[in-house]
Every structure is written in C-alpha cells, then in structure tokens.
GROMACS .gro file of C-alpha atoms in nm:
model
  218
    1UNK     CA    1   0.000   0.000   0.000
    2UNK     CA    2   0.155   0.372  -0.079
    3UNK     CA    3  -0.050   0.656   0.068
    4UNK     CA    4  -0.074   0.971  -0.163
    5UNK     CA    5  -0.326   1.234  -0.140
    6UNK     CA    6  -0.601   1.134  -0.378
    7UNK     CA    7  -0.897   1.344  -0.551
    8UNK     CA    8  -1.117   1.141  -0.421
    9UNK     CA    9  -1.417   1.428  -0.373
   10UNK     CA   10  -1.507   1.535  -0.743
   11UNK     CA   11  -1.612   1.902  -0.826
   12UNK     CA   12  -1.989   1.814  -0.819
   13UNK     CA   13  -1.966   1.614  -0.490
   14UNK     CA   14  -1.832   1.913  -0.312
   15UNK     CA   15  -2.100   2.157  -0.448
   16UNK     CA   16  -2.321   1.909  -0.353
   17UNK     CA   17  -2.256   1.887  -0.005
   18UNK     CA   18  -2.153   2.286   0.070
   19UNK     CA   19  -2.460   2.348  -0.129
   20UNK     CA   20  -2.683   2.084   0.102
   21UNK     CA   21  -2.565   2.183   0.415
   22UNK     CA   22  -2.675   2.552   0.326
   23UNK     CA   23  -3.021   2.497   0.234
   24UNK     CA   24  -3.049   2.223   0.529
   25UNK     CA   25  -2.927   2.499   0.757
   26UNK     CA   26  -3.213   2.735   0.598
   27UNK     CA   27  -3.495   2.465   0.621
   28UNK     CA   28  -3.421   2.443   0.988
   29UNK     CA   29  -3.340   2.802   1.099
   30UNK     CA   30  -3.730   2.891   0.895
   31UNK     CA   31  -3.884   2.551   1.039
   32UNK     CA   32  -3.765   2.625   1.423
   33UNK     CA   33  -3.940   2.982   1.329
   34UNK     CA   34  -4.247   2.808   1.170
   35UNK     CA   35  -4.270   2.586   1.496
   36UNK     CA   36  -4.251   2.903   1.688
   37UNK     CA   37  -3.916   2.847   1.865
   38UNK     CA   38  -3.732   3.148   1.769
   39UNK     CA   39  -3.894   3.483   1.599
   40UNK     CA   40  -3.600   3.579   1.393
   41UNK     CA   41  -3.758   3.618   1.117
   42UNK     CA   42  -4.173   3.643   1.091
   43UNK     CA   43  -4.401   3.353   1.005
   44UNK     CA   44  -4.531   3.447   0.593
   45UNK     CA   45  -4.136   3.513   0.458
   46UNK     CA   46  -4.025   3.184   0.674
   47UNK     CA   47  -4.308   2.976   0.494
   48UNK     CA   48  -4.165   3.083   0.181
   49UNK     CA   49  -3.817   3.081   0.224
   50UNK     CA   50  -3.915   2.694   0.384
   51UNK     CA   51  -4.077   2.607   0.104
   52UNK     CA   52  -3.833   2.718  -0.167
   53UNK     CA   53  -3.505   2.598  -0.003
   54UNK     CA   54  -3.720   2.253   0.012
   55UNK     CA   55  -3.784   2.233  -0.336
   56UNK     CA   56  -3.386   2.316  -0.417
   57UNK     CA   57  -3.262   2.077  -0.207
   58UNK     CA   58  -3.521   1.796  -0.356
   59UNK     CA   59  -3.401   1.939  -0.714
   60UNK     CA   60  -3.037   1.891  -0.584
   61UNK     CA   61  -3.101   1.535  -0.447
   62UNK     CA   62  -3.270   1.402  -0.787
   63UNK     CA   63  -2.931   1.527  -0.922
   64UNK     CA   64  -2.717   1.397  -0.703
   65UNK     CA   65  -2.892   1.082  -0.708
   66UNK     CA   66  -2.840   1.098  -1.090
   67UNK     CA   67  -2.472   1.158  -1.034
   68UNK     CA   68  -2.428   0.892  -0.798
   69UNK     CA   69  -2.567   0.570  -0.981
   70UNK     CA   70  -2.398   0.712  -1.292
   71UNK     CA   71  -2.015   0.738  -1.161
   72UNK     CA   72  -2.044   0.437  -0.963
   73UNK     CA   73  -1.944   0.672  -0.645
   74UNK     CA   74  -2.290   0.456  -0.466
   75UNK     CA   75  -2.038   0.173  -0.403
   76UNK     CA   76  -1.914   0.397  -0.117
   77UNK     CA   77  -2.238   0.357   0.077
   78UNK     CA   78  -2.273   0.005   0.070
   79UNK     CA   79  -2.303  -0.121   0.429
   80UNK     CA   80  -2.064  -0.379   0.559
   81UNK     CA   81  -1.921  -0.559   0.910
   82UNK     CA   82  -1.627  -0.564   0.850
   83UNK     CA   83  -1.448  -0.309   1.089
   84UNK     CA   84  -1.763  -0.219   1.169
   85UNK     CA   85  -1.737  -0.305   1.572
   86UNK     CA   86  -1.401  -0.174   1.571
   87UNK     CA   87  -1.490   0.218   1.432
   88UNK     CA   88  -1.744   0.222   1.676
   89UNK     CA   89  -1.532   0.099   1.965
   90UNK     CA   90  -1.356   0.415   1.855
   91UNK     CA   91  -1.631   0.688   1.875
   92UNK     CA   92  -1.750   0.548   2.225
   93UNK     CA   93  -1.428   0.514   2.404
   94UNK     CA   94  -1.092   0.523   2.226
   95UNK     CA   95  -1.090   0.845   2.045
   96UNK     CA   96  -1.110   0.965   2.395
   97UNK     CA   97  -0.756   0.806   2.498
   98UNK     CA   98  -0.598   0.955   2.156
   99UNK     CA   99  -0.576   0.665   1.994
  100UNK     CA  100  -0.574   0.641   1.607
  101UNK     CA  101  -0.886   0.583   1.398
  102UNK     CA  102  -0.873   0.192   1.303
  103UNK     CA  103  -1.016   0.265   0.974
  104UNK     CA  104  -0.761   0.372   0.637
  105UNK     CA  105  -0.954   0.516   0.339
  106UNK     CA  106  -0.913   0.305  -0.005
  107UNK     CA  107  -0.955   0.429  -0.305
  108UNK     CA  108  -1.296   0.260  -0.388
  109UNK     CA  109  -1.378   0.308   0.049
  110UNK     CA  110  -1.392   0.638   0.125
  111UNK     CA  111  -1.622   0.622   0.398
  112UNK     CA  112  -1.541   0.403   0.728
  113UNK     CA  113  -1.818   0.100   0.817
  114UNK     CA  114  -1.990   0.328   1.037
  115UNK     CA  115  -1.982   0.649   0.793
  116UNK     CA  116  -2.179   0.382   0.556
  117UNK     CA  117  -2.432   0.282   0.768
  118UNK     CA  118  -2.503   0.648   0.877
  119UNK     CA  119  -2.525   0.823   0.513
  120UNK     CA  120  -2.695   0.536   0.377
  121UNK     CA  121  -3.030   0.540   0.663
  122UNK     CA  122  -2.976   0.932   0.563
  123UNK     CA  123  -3.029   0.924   0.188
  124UNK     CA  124  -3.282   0.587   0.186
  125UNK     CA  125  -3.450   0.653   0.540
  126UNK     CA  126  -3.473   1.020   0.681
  127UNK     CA  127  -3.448   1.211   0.317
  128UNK     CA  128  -3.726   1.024   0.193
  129UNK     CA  129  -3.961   1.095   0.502
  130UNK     CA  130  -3.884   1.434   0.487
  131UNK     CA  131  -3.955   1.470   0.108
  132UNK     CA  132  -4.265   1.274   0.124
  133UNK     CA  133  -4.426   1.437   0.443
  134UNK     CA  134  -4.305   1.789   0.314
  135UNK     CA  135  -4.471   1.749  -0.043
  136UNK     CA  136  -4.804   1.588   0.115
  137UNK     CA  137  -4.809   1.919   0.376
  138UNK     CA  138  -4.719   2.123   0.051
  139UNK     CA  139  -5.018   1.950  -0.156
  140UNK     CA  140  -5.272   1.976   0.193
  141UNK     CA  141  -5.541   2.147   0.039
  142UNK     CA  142  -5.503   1.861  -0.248
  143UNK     CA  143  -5.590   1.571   0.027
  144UNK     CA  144  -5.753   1.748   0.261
  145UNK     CA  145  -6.087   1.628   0.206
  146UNK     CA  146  -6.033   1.257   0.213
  147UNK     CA  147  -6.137   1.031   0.490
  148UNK     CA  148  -5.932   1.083   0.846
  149UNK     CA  149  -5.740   1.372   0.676
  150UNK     CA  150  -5.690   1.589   1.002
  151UNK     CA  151  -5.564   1.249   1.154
  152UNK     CA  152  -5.314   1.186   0.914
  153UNK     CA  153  -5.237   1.524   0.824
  154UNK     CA  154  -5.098   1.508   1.217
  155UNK     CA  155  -4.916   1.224   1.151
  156UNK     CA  156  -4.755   1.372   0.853
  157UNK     CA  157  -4.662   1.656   1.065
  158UNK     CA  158  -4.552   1.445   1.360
  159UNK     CA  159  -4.316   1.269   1.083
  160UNK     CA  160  -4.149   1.513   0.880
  161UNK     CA  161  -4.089   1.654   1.252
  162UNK     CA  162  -3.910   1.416   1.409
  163UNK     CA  163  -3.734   1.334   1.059
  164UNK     CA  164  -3.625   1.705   1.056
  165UNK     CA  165  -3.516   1.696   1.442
  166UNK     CA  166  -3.298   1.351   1.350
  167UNK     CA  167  -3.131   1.511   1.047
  168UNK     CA  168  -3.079   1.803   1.309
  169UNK     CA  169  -2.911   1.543   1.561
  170UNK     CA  170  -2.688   1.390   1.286
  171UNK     CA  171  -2.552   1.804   1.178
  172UNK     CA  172  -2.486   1.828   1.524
  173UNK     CA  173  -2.304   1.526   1.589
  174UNK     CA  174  -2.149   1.523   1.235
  175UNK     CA  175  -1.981   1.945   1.294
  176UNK     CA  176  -1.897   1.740   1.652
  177UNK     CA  177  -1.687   1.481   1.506
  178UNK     CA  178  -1.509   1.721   1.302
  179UNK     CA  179  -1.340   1.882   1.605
  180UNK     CA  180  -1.212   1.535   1.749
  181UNK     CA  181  -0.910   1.339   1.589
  182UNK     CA  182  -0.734   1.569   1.324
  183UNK     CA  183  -0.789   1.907   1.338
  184UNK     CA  184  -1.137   2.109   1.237
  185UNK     CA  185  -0.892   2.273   0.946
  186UNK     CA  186  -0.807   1.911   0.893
  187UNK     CA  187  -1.105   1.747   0.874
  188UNK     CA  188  -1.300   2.016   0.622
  189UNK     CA  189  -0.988   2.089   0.363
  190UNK     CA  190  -1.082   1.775   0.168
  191UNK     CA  191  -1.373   1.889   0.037
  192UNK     CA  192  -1.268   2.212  -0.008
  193UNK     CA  193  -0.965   2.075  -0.189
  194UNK     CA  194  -1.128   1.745  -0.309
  195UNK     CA  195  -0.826   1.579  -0.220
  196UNK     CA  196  -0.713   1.354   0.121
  197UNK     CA  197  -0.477   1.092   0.220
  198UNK     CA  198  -0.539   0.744   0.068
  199UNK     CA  199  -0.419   0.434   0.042
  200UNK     CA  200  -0.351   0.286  -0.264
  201UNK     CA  201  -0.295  -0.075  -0.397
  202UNK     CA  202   0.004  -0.089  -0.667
  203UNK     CA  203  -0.226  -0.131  -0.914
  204UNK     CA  204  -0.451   0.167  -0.817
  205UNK     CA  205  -0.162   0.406  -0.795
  206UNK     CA  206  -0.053   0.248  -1.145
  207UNK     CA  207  -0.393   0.324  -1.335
  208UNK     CA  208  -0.399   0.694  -1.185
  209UNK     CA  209  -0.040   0.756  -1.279
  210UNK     CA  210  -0.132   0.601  -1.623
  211UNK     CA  211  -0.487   0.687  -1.701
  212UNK     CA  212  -0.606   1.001  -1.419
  213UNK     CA  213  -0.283   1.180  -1.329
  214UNK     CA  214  -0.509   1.477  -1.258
  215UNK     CA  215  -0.650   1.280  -0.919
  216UNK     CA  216  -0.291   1.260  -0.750
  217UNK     CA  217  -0.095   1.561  -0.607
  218UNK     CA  218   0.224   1.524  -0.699
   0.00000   0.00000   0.00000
C-alpha cells in the first residue's frame, strides 16, 4: 500500500454537499421559526423561504442521485461488518484516549463502516420521510378532504418533525466529530480541496499515474 493524497471528492460532490448543508441549515433556521421556537424572522417570509429551499434541495437530491448511480461513487455507501465493531469501539471510548482511527480510506472506500451505515439510513431513510411528508403538507389542500385527513395530516406533521429533528441530531453530531481526531482545518480541507490521504494498492496508484494523473498531487 503507498498513501498519496487522492482526488477522491469530485467538483460536483463538493458543491453538492456545501450546497446541502446551506439549504439544510435554511430549512431548519425557517422551520424552528415556523414551529414558533425562535422569531428571527416572521411567520409568511419563513413559509416561503421553507418552502423554496425545500424544493432546491429535492431538485439537488434528484441530481445527485443521478450523479451517484452514474459514476459508480454509490459503491461507497454500501453497508458492511467488516471493521464495523471496531470504528465504533472508537467513537465510544478510544478516540477519547488519543488513539488512532482503526479505519484507512481506499480508493474505492472512502467512507469508514460506520460512515456507511449512517449516510446510507440518511439518503434511503430520513431524506425520503422528509420529502414525502413535506410534499403531502405542501399539496394539503389537495388531500384534505379525504377520509381521516386531520388524523393523518398530524401524523404527517408528527413525521417530517421528528425526521427534521434527526437530520438536526446527525448536523450536530457530524460538525462534533469534526473537532475530534485531526484538526477542524483538517477534517473540512478535503472537500474544499477534493483531495485527502489514501491508500492505494500498486495497481490503483498504477492506473492513476497512467490513465487520471489529474486525481494525484504530486
């Protein structure tokens, strides 16, 4: 194994997540208003701002979708075991005795066991419940006369809360963990850069060499 520094976060994948975290920072500042827990900013322009961020970040996740099944980058979320114990182990009590993370990105493994499981009940799980419960609030007047509406208009509401209050939980704990380890600087520079440390089989450093020289810093 040779570790270089790798492009391993493409131009698109960055936008894509500077780009999501702004719009999920908007949906929550203008849904903690909506839910009357601050009064920053009054109820008609936080609907709307709500509502339009929403729709931008569903337009961004169709694409990014798009962009993952078509690049292949998906095989990064795939969920496994192995290591998975042993990352965890980490986060719960050795990262607090300074020992090293356990896990080594590859090339094709960006994401640790644990980073797999996580962003994968994100984008199949907790996305999906907030997109679905925040269209069928959107399209209320469109359902609102059907049998038991009120009920499960409530449980639509209770839903896409606690979904929202989750992916809250996981920004906190995620901005968290980038303050433990490596630096903060540390930790964020790859995907403002794109690039971070990787190791590399001999024939993965011989195919970028060869065929991507562009993806390895010299």
């Amino acid at each position: 194994m040779a570790e270089r520094f790798v492009k391993v976060y493409p131009r698109f994948e960055r936008f894509w997540h500077w780009a999501q975290m702004v719009l999920i920072m908007v949906l929550l500042f203008t849904g903690l208003a909506l839910n009357g827990l601050h009064s920053f900013i009054p109820f008609g322009p936080a609907t709307m701002l709500h509502i339009i961020a929403a729709l931008a970040l569903i337009v961004l996740w169709v694409f990014a979708i798009f962009w993952h099944l078509t690049t292949g980058t998906w095989k990064h979320y795939v969920p496994t075991r192995d290591g998975l114990f042993r990352v965890a182990k980490f986060y719960i009590w050795d990262i607090f005795k300074g020992d090293p993370h356990p896990y080594r990105k590859a090339y094709w493994r960006k994401h640790n066991p644990l980073q797999a499981v996580t962003y994968l009940a994100l984008k199949v799980l907790l996305f999906p419940a907030v997109w679905i419960t925040g269209l069928m609030a959107l399209g209320w007047n469109l359902w609102e006369d059907t049998p038991n509406a009120p009920m499960l208009g409530a449980l639509v509401s209770d839903i896409h809360l606690l979904a929202a209050y989750t992916i809250a939980a996981f920004v906190i704990a995620h901005v968290y963990l980038l303050t433990v380890g490596h630096s903060f600087r540390e930790h964020v520079k790859p995907m403002i850069t794109g690039f971070d440390k990787i190791d590399l089989t001999p024939e993965e450093e011989a195919y970028l060499e060869a065929d991507e020289p562009d993806r390895l810093k010299p």
